[in-house]
Amino acid sequence: MSNLQLRVISALVLAAVTLGLTWLGGMPFRLLCSFIACTIFYEWSRMSRPTTGGALGFLPEALLLAFVGTLIAGVPASWLLILVTVMVAVTAAGARMPGTAQWDAPGLAYASLSGLSLALLRNGDRSGLIAILFLFAVVWATDIAAYFVGRAVGGPKLAPSISPGKTQSGALGGAVGGVVAGVLLASATGVGNLGTLGLVALALSVVAQAGDLFESWVKRRHGQKDSGNLIPGHGGVMDRVDGLVAAALALYVIGWISAGADHPAQGLFPI
């Protein structure tokens, strides 16, 4: 089996599982979000920690497990956000000790906010389902359009020192594709504020591409090509969700401003 075939099969399986759990919502989706958060931190720490280990031992992992437990239990957003703040602050304070891993605190923030924003956006209701499908449509269309437009048009590189394969034309094509996909999804689900959602889709597309570049920078900073090898033909989980989790956090913040921290989807996708 060729690498291309392996990538396609893996992508189809991942999409089917993700969409199925998204449709179910509730506990199954929170378990998916918890898996994403734990895997992101595992891959992050595997890349960034010194081979000799760190003086904090397994404290960051214990804190993350406490967070995951509260996320699965459906604890309100305010308590989740307080817990994230505390565990990142504790880990950052511990990083002042000699011999500690300096990247654990930002890794905890990245992993926990990724799981939190996805879980609270979905939140079990129909608005949450539409919000997550809208997020998927924008991010996936951005990736696909950026790839094909970049290959077809070429031109100046977007960030050659971070990700040499990405082009400015691809970034522009990805943004257009993301907006079109988002507006089509919103229209198909009967959401009325298409102009606002078009602007939201544009913002999410830009943030998703920035999230992709951020993860590439982290890998390059630590001399890694892939974040892991869990997904055949694709690398690690971080390699697949870098743009998605960045856009999810952006959409969560936008929804929080419009409808509150516990039900962010209802402000943008009222049903």
JSON list of C-alpha atoms in Angstrom, two decimals, residues 30-227:
[
{"chain": "A", "resi": 30, "resn": "ARG", "atom": "CA", "xyz": [-16.15, 14.85, 25.75]},
{"chain": "A", "resi": 31, "resn": "LEU", "atom": "CA", "xyz": [-14.16, 11.61, 25.76]},
{"chain": "A", "resi": 32, "resn": "LEU", "atom": "CA", "xyz": [-12.88, 12.48, 22.27]},
{"chain": "A", "resi": 33, "resn": "CYS", "atom": "CA", "xyz": [-11.90, 15.96, 23.47]},
{"chain": "A", "resi": 34, "resn": "SER", "atom": "CA", "xyz": [-10.12, 14.43, 26.47]},
{"chain": "A", "resi": 35, "resn": "PHE", "atom": "CA", "xyz": [-8.22, 12.05, 24.20]},
{"chain": "A", "resi": 36, "resn": "ILE", "atom": "CA", "xyz": [-7.15, 14.97, 22.00]},
{"chain": "A", "resi": 37, "resn": "ALA", "atom": "CA", "xyz": [-5.96, 16.98, 25.03]},
{"chain": "A", "resi": 38, "resn": "CYS", "atom": "CA", "xyz": [-3.99, 14.06, 26.50]},
{"chain": "A", "resi": 39, "resn": "THR", "atom": "CA", "xyz": [-2.41, 13.11, 23.18]},
{"chain": "A", "resi": 40, "resn": "ILE", "atom": "CA", "xyz": [-1.44, 16.70, 22.41]},
{"chain": "A", "resi": 41, "resn": "PHE", "atom": "CA", "xyz": [0.35, 17.00, 25.75]},
{"chain": "A", "resi": 42, "resn": "TYR", "atom": "CA", "xyz": [2.03, 13.61, 25.32]},
{"chain": "A", "resi": 43, "resn": "GLU", "atom": "CA", "xyz": [3.37, 14.56, 21.90]},
{"chain": "A", "resi": 44, "resn": "TRP", "atom": "CA", "xyz": [4.31, 18.07, 23.06]},
{"chain": "A", "resi": 45, "resn": "SER", "atom": "CA", "xyz": [6.25, 16.81, 26.08]},
{"chain": "A", "resi": 46, "resn": "ARG", "atom": "CA", "xyz": [7.86, 14.03, 24.04]},
{"chain": "A", "resi": 47, "resn": "MET", "atom": "CA", "xyz": [9.25, 16.66, 21.68]},
{"chain": "A", "resi": 48, "resn": "SER", "atom": "CA", "xyz": [10.19, 19.32, 24.21]},
{"chain": "A", "resi": 49, "resn": "ARG", "atom": "CA", "xyz": [11.39, 17.60, 27.36]},
{"chain": "A", "resi": 50, "resn": "PRO", "atom": "CA", "xyz": [15.09, 16.94, 27.90]},
{"chain": "A", "resi": 51, "resn": "THR", "atom": "CA", "xyz": [16.08, 13.30, 27.64]},
{"chain": "A", "resi": 52, "resn": "THR", "atom": "CA", "xyz": [17.14, 13.32, 31.29]},
{"chain": "A", "resi": 53, "resn": "GLY", "atom": "CA", "xyz": [13.58, 14.14, 32.41]},
{"chain": "A", "resi": 54, "resn": "GLY", "atom": "CA", "xyz": [12.55, 16.96, 34.69]},
{"chain": "A", "resi": 55, "resn": "ALA", "atom": "CA", "xyz": [12.47, 17.76, 38.38]},
{"chain": "A", "resi": 56, "resn": "LEU", "atom": "CA", "xyz": [8.68, 18.04, 38.39]},
{"chain": "A", "resi": 57, "resn": "GLY", "atom": "CA", "xyz": [8.30, 14.34, 37.63]},
{"chain": "A", "resi": 58, "resn": "PHE", "atom": "CA", "xyz": [4.75, 13.47, 36.60]},
{"chain": "A", "resi": 59, "resn": "LEU", "atom": "CA", "xyz": [3.12, 16.55, 38.17]},
{"chain": "A", "resi": 60, "resn": "PRO", "atom": "CA", "xyz": [2.06, 18.02, 34.79]},
{"chain": "A", "resi": 61, "resn": "GLU", "atom": "CA", "xyz": [0.51, 14.70, 33.77]},
{"chain": "A", "resi": 62, "resn": "ALA", "atom": "CA", "xyz": [-1.33, 14.46, 37.11]},
{"chain": "A", "resi": 63, "resn": "LEU", "atom": "CA", "xyz": [-2.69, 17.98, 36.67]},
{"chain": "A", "resi": 64, "resn": "LEU", "atom": "CA", "xyz": [-3.83, 17.18, 33.15]},
{"chain": "A", "resi": 65, "resn": "LEU", "atom": "CA", "xyz": [-5.61, 14.04, 34.34]},
{"chain": "A", "resi": 66, "resn": "ALA", "atom": "CA", "xyz": [-7.42, 16.13, 36.97]},
{"chain": "A", "resi": 67, "resn": "PHE", "atom": "CA", "xyz": [-8.50, 18.52, 34.24]},
{"chain": "A", "resi": 68, "resn": "VAL", "atom": "CA", "xyz": [-9.65, 15.67, 31.98]},
{"chain": "A", "resi": 69, "resn": "GLY", "atom": "CA", "xyz": [-11.70, 14.20, 34.81]},
{"chain": "A", "resi": 70, "resn": "THR", "atom": "CA", "xyz": [-13.53, 17.49, 35.34]},
{"chain": "A", "resi": 71, "resn": "LEU", "atom": "CA", "xyz": [-14.03, 17.92, 31.59]},
{"chain": "A", "resi": 72, "resn": "ILE", "atom": "CA", "xyz": [-15.59, 14.45, 31.25]},
{"chain": "A", "resi": 73, "resn": "ALA", "atom": "CA", "xyz": [-17.77, 15.09, 34.30]},
{"chain": "A", "resi": 74, "resn": "GLY", "atom": "CA", "xyz": [-19.27, 18.17, 32.62]},
{"chain": "A", "resi": 75, "resn": "VAL", "atom": "CA", "xyz": [-18.09, 20.71, 35.20]},
{"chain": "A", "resi": 76, "resn": "PRO", "atom": "CA", "xyz": [-19.16, 24.31, 34.36]},
{"chain": "A", "resi": 77, "resn": "ALA", "atom": "CA", "xyz": [-16.85, 26.39, 32.19]},
{"chain": "A", "resi": 78, "resn": "SER", "atom": "CA", "xyz": [-15.89, 28.81, 34.97]},
{"chain": "A", "resi": 79, "resn": "TRP", "atom": "CA", "xyz": [-14.45, 26.01, 37.10]},
{"chain": "A", "resi": 80, "resn": "LEU", "atom": "CA", "xyz": [-12.67, 24.46, 34.13]},
{"chain": "A", "resi": 81, "resn": "LEU", "atom": "CA", "xyz": [-11.05, 27.79, 33.28]},
{"chain": "A", "resi": 82, "resn": "ILE", "atom": "CA", "xyz": [-9.98, 28.30, 36.89]},
{"chain": "A", "resi": 83, "resn": "LEU", "atom": "CA", "xyz": [-8.46, 24.81, 36.95]},
{"chain": "A", "resi": 84, "resn": "VAL", "atom": "CA", "xyz": [-6.56, 25.46, 33.70]},
{"chain": "A", "resi": 85, "resn": "THR", "atom": "CA", "xyz": [-5.22, 28.74, 35.10]},
{"chain": "A", "resi": 86, "resn": "VAL", "atom": "CA", "xyz": [-4.09, 27.10, 38.34]},
{"chain": "A", "resi": 87, "resn": "MET", "atom": "CA", "xyz": [-2.41, 24.10, 36.78]},
{"chain": "A", "resi": 88, "resn": "VAL", "atom": "CA", "xyz": [-0.56, 26.21, 34.21]},
{"chain": "A", "resi": 89, "resn": "ALA", "atom": "CA", "xyz": [0.53, 28.64, 36.95]},
{"chain": "A", "resi": 90, "resn": "VAL", "atom": "CA", "xyz": [1.75, 25.79, 39.17]},
{"chain": "A", "resi": 91, "resn": "THR", "atom": "CA", "xyz": [3.69, 24.22, 36.32]},
{"chain": "A", "resi": 92, "resn": "ALA", "atom": "CA", "xyz": [5.17, 27.57, 35.27]},
{"chain": "A", "resi": 93, "resn": "ALA", "atom": "CA", "xyz": [6.26, 28.24, 38.86]},
{"chain": "A", "resi": 94, "resn": "GLY", "atom": "CA", "xyz": [7.83, 24.81, 39.03]},
{"chain": "A", "resi": 95, "resn": "ALA", "atom": "CA", "xyz": [9.72, 25.49, 35.82]},
{"chain": "A", "resi": 96, "resn": "ARG", "atom": "CA", "xyz": [11.88, 27.96, 37.76]},
{"chain": "A", "resi": 97, "resn": "MET", "atom": "CA", "xyz": [13.55, 25.02, 39.49]},
{"chain": "A", "resi": 98, "resn": "PRO", "atom": "CA", "xyz": [16.85, 23.83, 37.99]},
{"chain": "A", "resi": 99, "resn": "GLY", "atom": "CA", "xyz": [16.54, 20.88, 35.66]},
{"chain": "A", "resi": 100, "resn": "THR", "atom": "CA", "xyz": [12.84, 21.25, 34.94]},
{"chain": "A", "resi": 101, "resn": "ALA", "atom": "CA", "xyz": [11.21, 21.08, 31.53]},
{"chain": "A", "resi": 102, "resn": "GLN", "atom": "CA", "xyz": [10.64, 24.67, 30.40]},
{"chain": "A", "resi": 103, "resn": "TRP", "atom": "CA", "xyz": [7.94, 23.85, 27.86]},
{"chain": "A", "resi": 104, "resn": "ASP", "atom": "CA", "xyz": [5.51, 21.94, 30.09]},
{"chain": "A", "resi": 105, "resn": "ALA", "atom": "CA", "xyz": [3.43, 24.99, 31.13]},
{"chain": "A", "resi": 106, "resn": "PRO", "atom": "CA", "xyz": [2.69, 26.20, 27.59]},
{"chain": "A", "resi": 107, "resn": "GLY", "atom": "CA", "xyz": [2.07, 22.58, 26.59]},
{"chain": "A", "resi": 108, "resn": "LEU", "atom": "CA", "xyz": [-0.52, 22.19, 29.36]},
{"chain": "A", "resi": 109, "resn": "ALA", "atom": "CA", "xyz": [-2.20, 25.43, 28.29]},
{"chain": "A", "resi": 110, "resn": "TYR", "atom": "CA", "xyz": [-2.26, 24.35, 24.65]},
{"chain": "A", "resi": 111, "resn": "ALA", "atom": "CA", "xyz": [-3.58, 20.86, 25.38]},
{"chain": "A", "resi": 112, "resn": "SER", "atom": "CA", "xyz": [-6.19, 21.80, 27.99]},
{"chain": "A", "resi": 113, "resn": "LEU", "atom": "CA", "xyz": [-7.60, 24.78, 26.09]},
{"chain": "A", "resi": 114, "resn": "SER", "atom": "CA", "xyz": [-7.85, 22.62, 22.97]},
{"chain": "A", "resi": 115, "resn": "GLY", "atom": "CA", "xyz": [-9.99, 20.03, 24.76]},
{"chain": "A", "resi": 116, "resn": "LEU", "atom": "CA", "xyz": [-11.99, 22.64, 26.67]},
{"chain": "A", "resi": 117, "resn": "SER", "atom": "CA", "xyz": [-12.93, 24.77, 23.68]},
{"chain": "A", "resi": 118, "resn": "LEU", "atom": "CA", "xyz": [-14.05, 21.80, 21.58]},
{"chain": "A", "resi": 119, "resn": "ALA", "atom": "CA", "xyz": [-16.08, 20.25, 24.41]},
{"chain": "A", "resi": 120, "resn": "LEU", "atom": "CA", "xyz": [-17.82, 23.49, 25.42]},
{"chain": "A", "resi": 121, "resn": "LEU", "atom": "CA", "xyz": [-18.61, 24.41, 21.83]},
{"chain": "A", "resi": 122, "resn": "ARG", "atom": "CA", "xyz": [-20.41, 21.09, 21.28]},
{"chain": "A", "resi": 123, "resn": "ASN", "atom": "CA", "xyz": [-22.14, 21.04, 24.67]},
{"chain": "A", "resi": 124, "resn": "GLY", "atom": "CA", "xyz": [-24.86, 18.54, 23.76]},
{"chain": "A", "resi": 125, "resn": "ASP", "atom": "CA", "xyz": [-27.41, 20.77, 22.01]},
{"chain": "A", "resi": 126, "resn": "ARG", "atom": "CA", "xyz": [-28.22, 21.39, 18.33]},
{"chain": "A", "resi": 127, "resn": "SER", "atom": "CA", "xyz": [-26.51, 24.79, 18.33]},
{"chain": "A", "resi": 128, "resn": "GLY", "atom": "CA", "xyz": [-23.35, 23.06, 19.51]},
{"chain": "A", "resi": 129, "resn": "LEU", "atom": "CA", "xyz": [-23.63, 20.43, 16.79]},
{"chain": "A", "resi": 130, "resn": "ILE", "atom": "CA", "xyz": [-23.91, 23.12, 14.11]},
{"chain": "A", "resi": 131, "resn": "ALA", "atom": "CA", "xyz": [-21.02, 25.05, 15.67]},
{"chain": "A", "resi": 132, "resn": "ILE", "atom": "CA", "xyz": [-18.69, 22.04, 15.50]},
{"chain": "A", "resi": 133, "resn": "LEU", "atom": "CA", "xyz": [-19.77, 21.13, 11.97]},
{"chain": "A", "resi": 134, "resn": "PHE", "atom": "CA", "xyz": [-19.21, 24.76, 10.95]},
{"chain": "A", "resi": 135, "resn": "LEU", "atom": "CA", "xyz": [-15.74, 24.59, 12.52]},
{"chain": "A", "resi": 136, "resn": "PHE", "atom": "CA", "xyz": [-14.93, 21.35, 10.69]},
{"chain": "A", "resi": 137, "resn": "ALA", "atom": "CA", "xyz": [-16.19, 22.71, 7.38]},
{"chain": "A", "resi": 138, "resn": "VAL", "atom": "CA", "xyz": [-14.09, 25.87, 7.63]},
{"chain": "A", "resi": 139, "resn": "VAL", "atom": "CA", "xyz": [-10.88, 24.20, 8.80]},
{"chain": "A", "resi": 140, "resn": "TRP", "atom": "CA", "xyz": [-11.04, 21.19, 6.48]},
{"chain": "A", "resi": 141, "resn": "ALA", "atom": "CA", "xyz": [-11.93, 23.33, 3.46]},
{"chain": "A", "resi": 142, "resn": "THR", "atom": "CA", "xyz": [-9.10, 25.71, 4.35]},
{"chain": "A", "resi": 143, "resn": "ASP", "atom": "CA", "xyz": [-6.60, 22.83, 4.40]},
{"chain": "A", "resi": 144, "resn": "ILE", "atom": "CA", "xyz": [-7.83, 21.33, 1.14]},
{"chain": "A", "resi": 145, "resn": "ALA", "atom": "CA", "xyz": [-8.10, 24.61, -0.76]},
{"chain": "A", "resi": 146, "resn": "ALA", "atom": "CA", "xyz": [-4.72, 25.83, 0.50]},
{"chain": "A", "resi": 147, "resn": "TYR", "atom": "CA", "xyz": [-3.06, 22.62, -0.65]},
{"chain": "A", "resi": 148, "resn": "PHE", "atom": "CA", "xyz": [-4.50, 22.56, -4.16]},
{"chain": "A", "resi": 149, "resn": "VAL", "atom": "CA", "xyz": [-4.31, 26.32, -4.81]},
{"chain": "A", "resi": 150, "resn": "GLY", "atom": "CA", "xyz": [-0.75, 26.40, -3.52]},
{"chain": "A", "resi": 151, "resn": "ARG", "atom": "CA", "xyz": [0.27, 23.54, -5.82]},
{"chain": "A", "resi": 152, "resn": "ALA", "atom": "CA", "xyz": [-1.54, 25.01, -8.84]},
{"chain": "A", "resi": 153, "resn": "VAL", "atom": "CA", "xyz": [-0.51, 28.66, -8.44]},
{"chain": "A", "resi": 154, "resn": "GLY", "atom": "CA", "xyz": [2.70, 28.57, -6.42]},
{"chain": "A", "resi": 155, "resn": "GLY", "atom": "CA", "xyz": [4.37, 31.92, -5.89]},
{"chain": "A", "resi": 156, "resn": "PRO", "atom": "CA", "xyz": [6.02, 33.50, -2.85]},
{"chain": "A", "resi": 157, "resn": "LYS", "atom": "CA", "xyz": [6.35, 31.42, 0.29]},
{"chain": "A", "resi": 158, "resn": "LEU", "atom": "CA", "xyz": [4.17, 32.23, 3.28]},
{"chain": "A", "resi": 159, "resn": "ALA", "atom": "CA", "xyz": [6.70, 31.53, 6.04]},
{"chain": "A", "resi": 160, "resn": "PRO", "atom": "CA", "xyz": [9.75, 29.85, 4.51]},
{"chain": "A", "resi": 161, "resn": "SER", "atom": "CA", "xyz": [11.74, 29.65, 7.73]},
{"chain": "A", "resi": 162, "resn": "ILE", "atom": "CA", "xyz": [8.91, 27.80, 9.50]},
{"chain": "A", "resi": 163, "resn": "SER", "atom": "CA", "xyz": [7.07, 25.81, 6.84]},
{"chain": "A", "resi": 164, "resn": "PRO", "atom": "CA", "xyz": [8.77, 25.99, 3.43]},
{"chain": "A", "resi": 165, "resn": "GLY", "atom": "CA", "xyz": [5.94, 24.25, 1.59]},
{"chain": "A", "resi": 166, "resn": "LYS", "atom": "CA", "xyz": [3.26, 26.84, 2.29]},
{"chain": "A", "resi": 167, "resn": "THR", "atom": "CA", "xyz": [2.64, 29.67, -0.19]},
{"chain": "A", "resi": 168, "resn": "GLN", "atom": "CA", "xyz": [0.85, 32.99, 0.02]},
{"chain": "A", "resi": 169, "resn": "SER", "atom": "CA", "xyz": [-1.45, 31.92, -2.81]},
{"chain": "A", "resi": 170, "resn": "GLY", "atom": "CA", "xyz": [-2.33, 28.78, -0.89]},
{"chain": "A", "resi": 171, "resn": "ALA", "atom": "CA", "xyz": [-3.12, 30.81, 2.23]},
{"chain": "A", "resi": 172, "resn": "LEU", "atom": "CA", "xyz": [-5.42, 33.10, 0.23]},
{"chain": "A", "resi": 173, "resn": "GLY", "atom": "CA", "xyz": [-7.08, 30.16, -1.53]},
{"chain": "A", "resi": 174, "resn": "GLY", "atom": "CA", "xyz": [-7.53, 28.43, 1.81]},
{"chain": "A", "resi": 175, "resn": "ALA", "atom": "CA", "xyz": [-9.23, 31.49, 3.28]},
{"chain": "A", "resi": 176, "resn": "VAL", "atom": "CA", "xyz": [-11.63, 31.71, 0.34]},
{"chain": "A", "resi": 177, "resn": "GLY", "atom": "CA", "xyz": [-12.38, 27.99, 0.56]},
{"chain": "A", "resi": 178, "resn": "GLY", "atom": "CA", "xyz": [-12.97, 28.21, 4.30]},
{"chain": "A", "resi": 179, "resn": "VAL", "atom": "CA", "xyz": [-15.43, 31.09, 3.95]},
{"chain": "A", "resi": 180, "resn": "VAL", "atom": "CA", "xyz": [-17.35, 29.37, 1.15]},
{"chain": "A", "resi": 181, "resn": "ALA", "atom": "CA", "xyz": [-17.57, 26.09, 3.09]},
{"chain": "A", "resi": 182, "resn": "GLY", "atom": "CA", "xyz": [-18.64, 27.84, 6.29]},
{"chain": "A", "resi": 183, "resn": "VAL", "atom": "CA", "xyz": [-21.37, 29.88, 4.62]},
{"chain": "A", "resi": 184, "resn": "LEU", "atom": "CA", "xyz": [-22.66, 26.82, 2.74]},
{"chain": "A", "resi": 185, "resn": "LEU", "atom": "CA", "xyz": [-22.80, 24.79, 5.96]},
{"chain": "A", "resi": 186, "resn": "ALA", "atom": "CA", "xyz": [-24.56, 27.58, 7.81]},
{"chain": "A", "resi": 187, "resn": "SER", "atom": "CA", "xyz": [-27.05, 28.03, 4.98]},
{"chain": "A", "resi": 188, "resn": "ALA", "atom": "CA", "xyz": [-27.75, 24.28, 4.79]},
{"chain": "A", "resi": 189, "resn": "THR", "atom": "CA", "xyz": [-28.50, 24.11, 8.51]},
{"chain": "A", "resi": 190, "resn": "GLY", "atom": "CA", "xyz": [-30.89, 27.06, 8.42]},
{"chain": "A", "resi": 191, "resn": "VAL", "atom": "CA", "xyz": [-28.79, 29.57, 10.34]},
{"chain": "A", "resi": 192, "resn": "GLY", "atom": "CA", "xyz": [-29.74, 33.07, 9.26]},
{"chain": "A", "resi": 193, "resn": "ASN", "atom": "CA", "xyz": [-26.86, 35.41, 10.06]},
{"chain": "A", "resi": 194, "resn": "LEU", "atom": "CA", "xyz": [-24.79, 34.43, 7.02]},
{"chain": "A", "resi": 195, "resn": "GLY", "atom": "CA", "xyz": [-22.93, 37.74, 6.72]},
{"chain": "A", "resi": 196, "resn": "THR", "atom": "CA", "xyz": [-21.66, 37.55, 10.29]},
{"chain": "A", "resi": 197, "resn": "LEU", "atom": "CA", "xyz": [-20.79, 33.88, 9.93]},
{"chain": "A", "resi": 198, "resn": "GLY", "atom": "CA", "xyz": [-18.89, 34.63, 6.72]},
{"chain": "A", "resi": 199, "resn": "LEU", "atom": "CA", "xyz": [-16.68, 37.03, 8.69]},
{"chain": "A", "resi": 200, "resn": "VAL", "atom": "CA", "xyz": [-16.34, 34.45, 11.48]},
{"chain": "A", "resi": 201, "resn": "ALA", "atom": "CA", "xyz": [-15.35, 31.82, 8.91]},
{"chain": "A", "resi": 202, "resn": "LEU", "atom": "CA", "xyz": [-12.69, 34.16, 7.51]},
{"chain": "A", "resi": 203, "resn": "ALA", "atom": "CA", "xyz": [-11.29, 34.75, 11.00]},
{"chain": "A", "resi": 204, "resn": "LEU", "atom": "CA", "xyz": [-11.29, 31.01, 11.75]},
{"chain": "A", "resi": 205, "resn": "SER", "atom": "CA", "xyz": [-9.54, 30.22, 8.49]},
{"chain": "A", "resi": 206, "resn": "VAL", "atom": "CA", "xyz": [-6.78, 32.72, 9.25]},
{"chain": "A", "resi": 207, "resn": "VAL", "atom": "CA", "xyz": [-6.44, 31.43, 12.82]},
{"chain": "A", "resi": 208, "resn": "ALA", "atom": "CA", "xyz": [-6.36, 27.82, 11.62]},
{"chain": "A", "resi": 209, "resn": "GLN", "atom": "CA", "xyz": [-3.49, 28.59, 9.26]},
{"chain": "A", "resi": 210, "resn": "ALA", "atom": "CA", "xyz": [-1.70, 30.44, 12.06]},
{"chain": "A", "resi": 211, "resn": "GLY", "atom": "CA", "xyz": [-2.21, 27.41, 14.31]},
{"chain": "A", "resi": 212, "resn": "ASP", "atom": "CA", "xyz": [-0.67, 25.21, 11.64]},
{"chain": "A", "resi": 213, "resn": "LEU", "atom": "CA", "xyz": [2.35, 27.51, 11.45]},
{"chain": "A", "resi": 214, "resn": "PHE", "atom": "CA", "xyz": [2.64, 27.60, 15.25]},
{"chain": "A", "resi": 215, "resn": "GLU", "atom": "CA", "xyz": [2.81, 23.82, 15.46]},
{"chain": "A", "resi": 216, "resn": "SER", "atom": "CA", "xyz": [5.37, 23.76, 12.64]},
{"chain": "A", "resi": 217, "resn": "TRP", "atom": "CA", "xyz": [7.46, 26.29, 14.56]},
{"chain": "A", "resi": 218, "resn": "VAL", "atom": "CA", "xyz": [7.31, 24.17, 17.74]},
{"chain": "A", "resi": 219, "resn": "LYS", "atom": "CA", "xyz": [8.43, 21.08, 15.80]},
{"chain": "A", "resi": 220, "resn": "ARG", "atom": "CA", "xyz": [11.21, 22.98, 14.06]},
{"chain": "A", "resi": 221, "resn": "ARG", "atom": "CA", "xyz": [12.29, 24.50, 17.39]},
{"chain": "A", "resi": 222, "resn": "HIS", "atom": "CA", "xyz": [12.82, 20.98, 18.74]},
{"chain": "A", "resi": 223, "resn": "GLY", "atom": "CA", "xyz": [14.22, 19.43, 15.59]},
{"chain": "A", "resi": 224, "resn": "GLN", "atom": "CA", "xyz": [11.21, 17.22, 14.80]},
{"chain": "A", "resi": 225, "resn": "LYS", "atom": "CA", "xyz": [9.55, 16.54, 11.46]},
{"chain": "A", "resi": 226, "resn": "ASP", "atom": "CA", "xyz": [6.34, 15.09, 12.93]},
{"chain": "A", "resi": 227, "resn": "SER", "atom": "CA", "xyz": [4.82, 15.40, 16.39]}
]
